[in-house]
Structures are given as structure tokens and as C-alpha cells.
Amino acid sequence: MKPPPHRASDPGLRRQQFGHVVWVHCPQCDGPAKHNALGVKCIRCGYMTIPVIKPAAVQWARITISDPRCSHCRNPLPDTSRPLARGGDENRPVVRVRCPHCAKTMAYPARAWSAPSRASQQQPRRLKPYLTAQVAGNLLMVDNLAHLSALETYLGAALRERGPVRGLTMMARLPAWMKSSTNRAKILRSLRQLADRASKDGIDE
């Protein structure tokens, strides 16, 4: 990463305008996964969710095989309704299932199915941000590489200027601990470490 400039100006953007994805922990393998309007896609295990075509609908699917077994080790698979399914053709969906025995993730043909009873439903796990670091007792969270680069440029500058856009831009909303000159070196070091981690884990945007 290049050294930050001496002077930086607020680009006038909101946080969601930096980059097109948010990197999160995959709910299945804990690896890096892209999260955007189309759903979640893990670059490590292939876990993927399908976009909901009808916003008011919740899509549940179930493996169509009567005795579902892992294609790799042939051990039984959990035969349950799954809210996270995908397929190139919404009329012929598939579900990606991680075998509890061999840990292999495979795609299986599925069909629309009713949701499980209220008693058996679990609250969906909150997606945890992937690029995070502890800095001076605070949590530094980075959405993607564009977000990381913008923070490094602005927070690394000795002179920070207000940009042409007034109001609650991302830079204007940064907490005091991030803007503090006392934490500048720690924040820049953490951002470089996150950039190295992103490169090592295959994060490319």
C-alpha cells in the first residue's frame, strides 16, 4: 500500500458508496464471502444464497432425493427445509449442503417446500464483517478494498479538509477515536494488516 498523502479531502460519499460488496464471514465455512443485493457468495466453499425474486416471498427448498446421501462419502444428509437455496433457473433450484460427516459441500436438486414449524425455526445468524481489527480498544471494520483505501488516505493525512459535499458523509461520521492523531499510526498499521489479509484470502474488491 502506498504511503498516505500529507493532505486529504473528504470525497463526500456515504459508506455504502465505497465499493459494491461487503465482505462477511461465510455462515457455512467461516471464510470470506461477498455480500451484496444479490445475496451471499463464499469464495472459499462456494456457499451461495439466491436472490428473492418476489420481495414478499421467503424461499424454502428441500432436496428432492427420497434418501438424501452425500455424493462424496455416501453418508446421510439432514433432510430438512432450507431457506438458502440457489439455481440458475428458479424453476429448477438446487441447494448446496455441507455434509456433517466429510465436510464436503455439494449441490443437490431441490424443490419448493414449506417453511418448518415456528418451533423449529431458528433466527438467521447475523453476518459478521470479515475485515475487522481491534485498535486502541475499539473495533475497526472495513467493508471492502475501496472502503479500506479511502480510510487509509483520509485518516493517514496530517491535514484533512472538508470536501465539496456538506452533510453526513462517511468521513464526517467517523468516530473521534478514528480521527485522533494519537491513534493514527495504530490505525494505519491495522489497515495495512487488513490489506495483507485480504490479499492472502483472495479478496479482490
mmCIF file of C-alpha atoms in Angstrom:
data_model
loop_
_atom_site.group_PDB
_atom_site.id
_atom_site.type_symbol
_atom_site.label_atom_id
_atom_site.label_comp_id
_atom_site.label_asym_id
_atom_site.label_seq_id
_atom_site.Cartn_x
_atom_site.Cartn_y
_atom_site.Cartn_z
ATOM 1 C CA MET A 1 0.000 0.000 0.000
ATOM 2 C CA LYS A 2 1.318 3.453 -0.894
ATOM 3 C CA PRO A 3 2.118 5.994 1.839
ATOM 4 C CA PRO A 4 -0.817 8.252 2.690
ATOM 5 C CA PRO A 5 -0.656 11.843 1.412
ATOM 6 C CA HIS A 6 0.075 14.820 3.624
ATOM 7 C CA ARG A 7 -3.263 16.411 2.668
ATOM 8 C CA ALA A 8 -6.615 14.703 2.033
ATOM 9 C CA SER A 9 -10.095 15.946 1.213
ATOM 10 C CA ASP A 10 -13.415 14.347 2.154
ATOM 11 C CA PRO A 11 -14.689 12.755 -1.097
ATOM 12 C CA GLY A 12 -18.266 13.448 0.007
ATOM 13 C CA LEU A 13 -19.556 9.868 -0.180
ATOM 14 C CA ARG A 14 -21.664 7.757 2.151
ATOM 15 C CA ARG A 15 -20.260 4.477 3.415
ATOM 16 C CA GLN A 16 -22.358 2.317 1.085
ATOM 17 C CA GLN A 17 -20.940 4.199 -1.901
ATOM 18 C CA PHE A 18 -17.456 2.801 -1.364
ATOM 19 C CA GLY A 19 -17.295 -0.442 -3.333
ATOM 20 C CA HIS A 20 -20.083 -2.773 -4.415
ATOM 21 C CA VAL A 21 -19.815 -5.548 -1.819
ATOM 22 C CA VAL A 22 -19.363 -6.056 1.905
ATOM 23 C CA TRP A 23 -17.054 -8.907 2.885
ATOM 24 C CA VAL A 24 -18.502 -11.093 5.644
ATOM 25 C CA HIS A 25 -17.770 -14.426 7.291
ATOM 26 C CA CYS A 26 -19.396 -17.285 5.378
ATOM 27 C CA PRO A 27 -22.213 -18.797 7.519
ATOM 28 C CA GLN A 28 -21.019 -22.246 6.443
ATOM 29 C CA CYS A 29 -17.188 -22.349 6.474
ATOM 30 C CA ASP A 30 -16.336 -19.003 8.138
ATOM 31 C CA GLY A 31 -14.280 -17.980 5.087
ATOM 32 C CA PRO A 32 -14.555 -14.699 3.153
ATOM 33 C CA ALA A 33 -17.892 -14.199 1.411
ATOM 34 C CA LYS A 34 -19.238 -11.385 -0.748
ATOM 35 C CA HIS A 35 -22.486 -9.844 0.470
ATOM 36 C CA ASN A 36 -24.487 -7.580 -1.828
ATOM 37 C CA ALA A 37 -28.032 -7.075 -3.084
ATOM 38 C CA LEU A 38 -27.930 -10.477 -4.806
ATOM 39 C CA GLY A 39 -27.152 -12.355 -1.600
ATOM 40 C CA VAL A 40 -24.046 -14.022 -0.195
ATOM 41 C CA LYS A 41 -21.349 -15.896 -2.102
ATOM 42 C CA CYS A 42 -18.371 -17.542 -0.387
ATOM 43 C CA ILE A 43 -15.136 -17.600 -2.401
ATOM 44 C CA ARG A 44 -13.796 -20.499 -0.344
ATOM 45 C CA CYS A 45 -16.502 -23.191 -0.129
ATOM 46 C CA GLY A 46 -18.956 -21.972 -2.787
ATOM 47 C CA TYR A 47 -21.840 -21.372 -0.380
ATOM 48 C CA MET A 48 -24.388 -19.137 -2.055
ATOM 49 C CA THR A 49 -27.844 -17.754 -1.466
ATOM 50 C CA ILE A 50 -30.347 -16.992 -4.170
ATOM 51 C CA PRO A 51 -31.916 -13.554 -4.519
ATOM 52 C CA VAL A 52 -35.571 -13.402 -3.629
ATOM 53 C CA ILE A 53 -37.343 -12.731 -6.935
ATOM 54 C CA LYS A 54 -40.535 -11.650 -5.182
ATOM 55 C CA PRO A 55 -39.587 -9.383 -2.253
ATOM 56 C CA ALA A 56 -42.594 -10.517 -0.199
ATOM 57 C CA ALA A 57 -41.778 -14.217 -0.595
ATOM 58 C CA VAL A 58 -39.448 -16.334 1.506
ATOM 59 C CA GLN A 59 -37.933 -19.157 -0.499
ATOM 60 C CA TRP A 60 -37.601 -22.543 1.171
ATOM 61 C CA ALA A 61 -36.403 -25.664 -0.603
ATOM 62 C CA ARG A 62 -35.782 -29.327 0.154
ATOM 63 C CA ILE A 63 -33.637 -31.993 -1.504
ATOM 64 C CA THR A 64 -35.797 -33.980 -3.918
ATOM 65 C CA ILE A 65 -33.940 -37.272 -3.296
ATOM 66 C CA SER A 66 -36.033 -39.525 -1.034
ATOM 67 C CA ASP A 67 -32.988 -40.808 0.865
ATOM 68 C CA PRO A 68 -30.508 -37.924 0.635
ATOM 69 C CA ARG A 69 -26.904 -39.037 0.931
ATOM 70 C CA CYS A 70 -23.636 -37.215 0.436
ATOM 71 C CA SER A 71 -22.358 -37.564 -3.134
ATOM 72 C CA HIS A 72 -18.829 -37.823 -1.775
ATOM 73 C CA CYS A 73 -18.941 -40.147 1.268
ATOM 74 C CA ARG A 74 -22.481 -41.579 0.909
ATOM 75 C CA ASN A 75 -23.430 -40.788 4.491
ATOM 76 C CA PRO A 76 -26.976 -39.500 5.206
ATOM 77 C CA LEU A 77 -27.649 -35.793 4.845
ATOM 78 C CA PRO A 78 -30.034 -33.800 7.032
ATOM 79 C CA ASP A 79 -33.411 -33.890 5.275
ATOM 80 C CA THR A 80 -34.767 -30.506 6.273
ATOM 81 C CA SER A 81 -36.210 -27.406 4.654
ATOM 82 C CA ARG A 82 -33.573 -24.841 3.793
ATOM 83 C CA PRO A 83 -34.178 -21.117 3.362
ATOM 84 C CA LEU A 84 -30.939 -20.581 1.451
ATOM 85 C CA ALA A 85 -31.038 -22.231 -1.964
ATOM 86 C CA ARG A 86 -29.778 -21.253 -5.389
ATOM 87 C CA GLY A 87 -30.046 -22.231 -9.002
ATOM 88 C CA GLY A 88 -29.557 -20.744 -12.446
ATOM 89 C CA ASP A 89 -33.193 -21.490 -13.196
ATOM 90 C CA GLU A 90 -35.659 -20.592 -10.451
ATOM 91 C CA ASN A 91 -37.934 -23.391 -11.716
ATOM 92 C CA ARG A 92 -35.169 -25.944 -11.103
ATOM 93 C CA PRO A 93 -33.471 -24.828 -7.886
ATOM 94 C CA VAL A 94 -30.633 -26.582 -6.168
ATOM 95 C CA VAL A 95 -29.426 -26.435 -2.599
ATOM 96 C CA ARG A 96 -25.824 -26.512 -1.502
ATOM 97 C CA VAL A 97 -25.431 -28.773 1.507
ATOM 98 C CA ARG A 98 -22.342 -29.269 3.646
ATOM 99 C CA CYS A 99 -22.015 -32.880 4.719
ATOM 100 C CA PRO A 100 -21.685 -33.171 8.514
ATOM 101 C CA HIS A 101 -19.509 -36.275 8.063
ATOM 102 C CA CYS A 102 -16.888 -35.382 5.426
ATOM 103 C CA ALA A 103 -17.410 -31.588 5.348
ATOM 104 C CA LYS A 104 -17.746 -31.582 1.545
ATOM 105 C CA THR A 105 -20.192 -29.048 0.104
ATOM 106 C CA MET A 106 -22.184 -30.296 -2.883
ATOM 107 C CA ALA A 107 -25.194 -29.116 -4.879
ATOM 108 C CA TYR A 108 -28.352 -31.256 -4.925
ATOM 109 C CA PRO A 109 -31.600 -30.886 -6.882
ATOM 110 C CA ALA A 110 -34.339 -29.354 -4.781
ATOM 111 C CA ARG A 111 -37.974 -28.352 -4.893
ATOM 112 C CA ALA A 112 -40.012 -25.659 -3.251
ATOM 113 C CA TRP A 113 -41.052 -26.613 0.253
ATOM 114 C CA SER A 114 -42.934 -25.103 3.132
ATOM 115 C CA ALA A 115 -41.068 -23.466 5.952
ATOM 116 C CA PRO A 116 -40.507 -25.534 9.100
ATOM 117 C CA SER A 117 -42.816 -25.044 12.039
ATOM 118 C CA ARG A 118 -42.347 -21.939 14.127
ATOM 119 C CA ALA A 119 -40.934 -24.031 16.983
ATOM 120 C CA SER A 120 -38.156 -25.481 14.811
ATOM 121 C CA GLN A 121 -37.207 -22.264 13.034
ATOM 122 C CA GLN A 122 -34.013 -20.609 14.156
ATOM 123 C CA GLN A 123 -33.207 -16.958 13.872
ATOM 124 C CA PRO A 124 -30.828 -16.407 10.951
ATOM 125 C CA ARG A 125 -27.267 -15.885 12.059
ATOM 126 C CA ARG A 126 -26.125 -12.299 11.712
ATOM 127 C CA LEU A 127 -23.432 -11.973 9.087
ATOM 128 C CA LYS A 128 -20.179 -10.965 10.758
ATOM 129 C CA PRO A 129 -17.914 -8.486 8.945
ATOM 130 C CA TYR A 130 -14.740 -10.201 7.724
ATOM 131 C CA LEU A 131 -12.192 -7.385 7.693
ATOM 132 C CA THR A 132 -12.009 -6.236 11.305
ATOM 133 C CA ALA A 133 -9.287 -5.313 13.780
ATOM 134 C CA GLN A 134 -9.023 -4.068 17.343
ATOM 135 C CA VAL A 135 -7.472 -0.598 17.605
ATOM 136 C CA ALA A 136 -6.986 1.105 20.965
ATOM 137 C CA GLY A 137 -9.848 -0.889 22.466
ATOM 138 C CA ASN A 138 -12.197 -0.115 19.567
ATOM 139 C CA LEU A 139 -13.394 -2.207 16.644
ATOM 140 C CA LEU A 140 -12.211 -1.121 13.204
ATOM 141 C CA MET A 141 -14.482 -2.525 10.454
ATOM 142 C CA VAL A 142 -13.734 -2.355 6.739
ATOM 143 C CA ASP A 143 -16.346 -3.285 4.118
ATOM 144 C CA ASN A 144 -14.116 -3.805 1.072
ATOM 145 C CA LEU A 145 -10.884 -2.667 -0.590
ATOM 146 C CA ALA A 146 -12.332 0.657 -1.786
ATOM 147 C CA HIS A 147 -13.508 1.414 1.748
ATOM 148 C CA LEU A 148 -10.104 0.443 3.137
ATOM 149 C CA SER A 149 -8.228 2.636 0.655
ATOM 150 C CA ALA A 150 -10.450 5.646 1.388
ATOM 151 C CA LEU A 151 -9.899 5.296 5.130
ATOM 152 C CA GLU A 152 -6.153 4.946 4.725
ATOM 153 C CA THR A 153 -5.944 8.056 2.535
ATOM 154 C CA TYR A 154 -8.106 10.244 4.760
ATOM 155 C CA LEU A 155 -7.029 9.076 8.217
ATOM 156 C CA GLY A 156 -3.369 8.903 7.260
ATOM 157 C CA ALA A 157 -3.237 12.535 6.168
ATOM 158 C CA ALA A 158 -1.891 15.132 8.572
ATOM 159 C CA LEU A 159 -4.239 17.732 7.093
ATOM 160 C CA ARG A 160 -7.843 16.678 6.470
ATOM 161 C CA GLU A 161 -10.066 19.044 4.541
ATOM 162 C CA ARG A 162 -13.821 19.269 4.171
ATOM 163 C CA GLY A 163 -14.882 18.330 0.668
ATOM 164 C CA PRO A 164 -17.414 19.946 -1.667
ATOM 165 C CA VAL A 165 -20.316 17.933 -0.229
ATOM 166 C CA ARG A 166 -21.672 19.006 3.131
ATOM 167 C CA GLY A 167 -23.672 16.836 5.481
ATOM 168 C CA LEU A 168 -23.288 13.400 7.000
ATOM 169 C CA THR A 169 -20.699 11.892 4.670
ATOM 170 C CA MET A 170 -18.810 8.812 5.797
ATOM 171 C CA MET A 171 -15.765 10.863 6.781
ATOM 172 C CA ALA A 172 -17.899 13.341 8.726
ATOM 173 C CA ARG A 173 -19.476 10.481 10.676
ATOM 174 C CA LEU A 174 -16.201 8.807 11.679
ATOM 175 C CA PRO A 175 -15.897 8.464 15.475
ATOM 176 C CA ALA A 176 -13.464 10.643 17.386
ATOM 177 C CA TRP A 177 -11.093 7.763 18.167
ATOM 178 C CA MET A 178 -10.527 7.196 14.444
ATOM 179 C CA LYS A 179 -9.792 10.872 13.791
ATOM 180 C CA SER A 180 -7.474 11.225 16.763
ATOM 181 C CA SER A 181 -3.842 11.846 15.831
ATOM 182 C CA THR A 182 -2.888 9.680 18.821
ATOM 183 C CA ASN A 183 -4.305 6.613 17.070
ATOM 184 C CA ARG A 184 -3.148 7.469 13.531
ATOM 185 C CA ALA A 185 -0.156 5.120 13.493
ATOM 186 C CA LYS A 186 -2.140 2.264 15.050
ATOM 187 C CA ILE A 187 -4.994 2.660 12.576
ATOM 188 C CA LEU A 188 -2.672 2.778 9.559
ATOM 189 C CA ARG A 189 -0.842 -0.317 10.790
ATOM 190 C CA SER A 190 -4.141 -2.163 11.244
ATOM 191 C CA LEU A 191 -5.344 -1.116 7.787
ATOM 192 C CA ARG A 192 -2.145 -2.447 6.221
ATOM 193 C CA GLN A 193 -2.587 -5.717 8.095
ATOM 194 C CA LEU A 194 -6.179 -5.972 6.842
ATOM 195 C CA ALA A 195 -4.982 -5.307 3.289
ATOM 196 C CA ASP A 196 -2.418 -8.097 3.623
ATOM 197 C CA ARG A 197 -5.071 -10.438 4.992
ATOM 198 C CA ALA A 198 -7.426 -9.561 2.140
ATOM 199 C CA SER A 199 -4.729 -10.314 -0.437
ATOM 200 C CA LYS A 200 -3.842 -13.621 1.231
ATOM 201 C CA ASP A 201 -7.501 -14.716 1.411
ATOM 202 C CA GLY A 202 -8.298 -13.867 -2.210
ATOM 203 C CA ILE A 203 -10.385 -10.753 -1.583
ATOM 204 C CA ASP A 204 -10.179 -8.781 -4.814
ATOM 205 C CA GLU A 205 -12.607 -5.897 -4.497
#
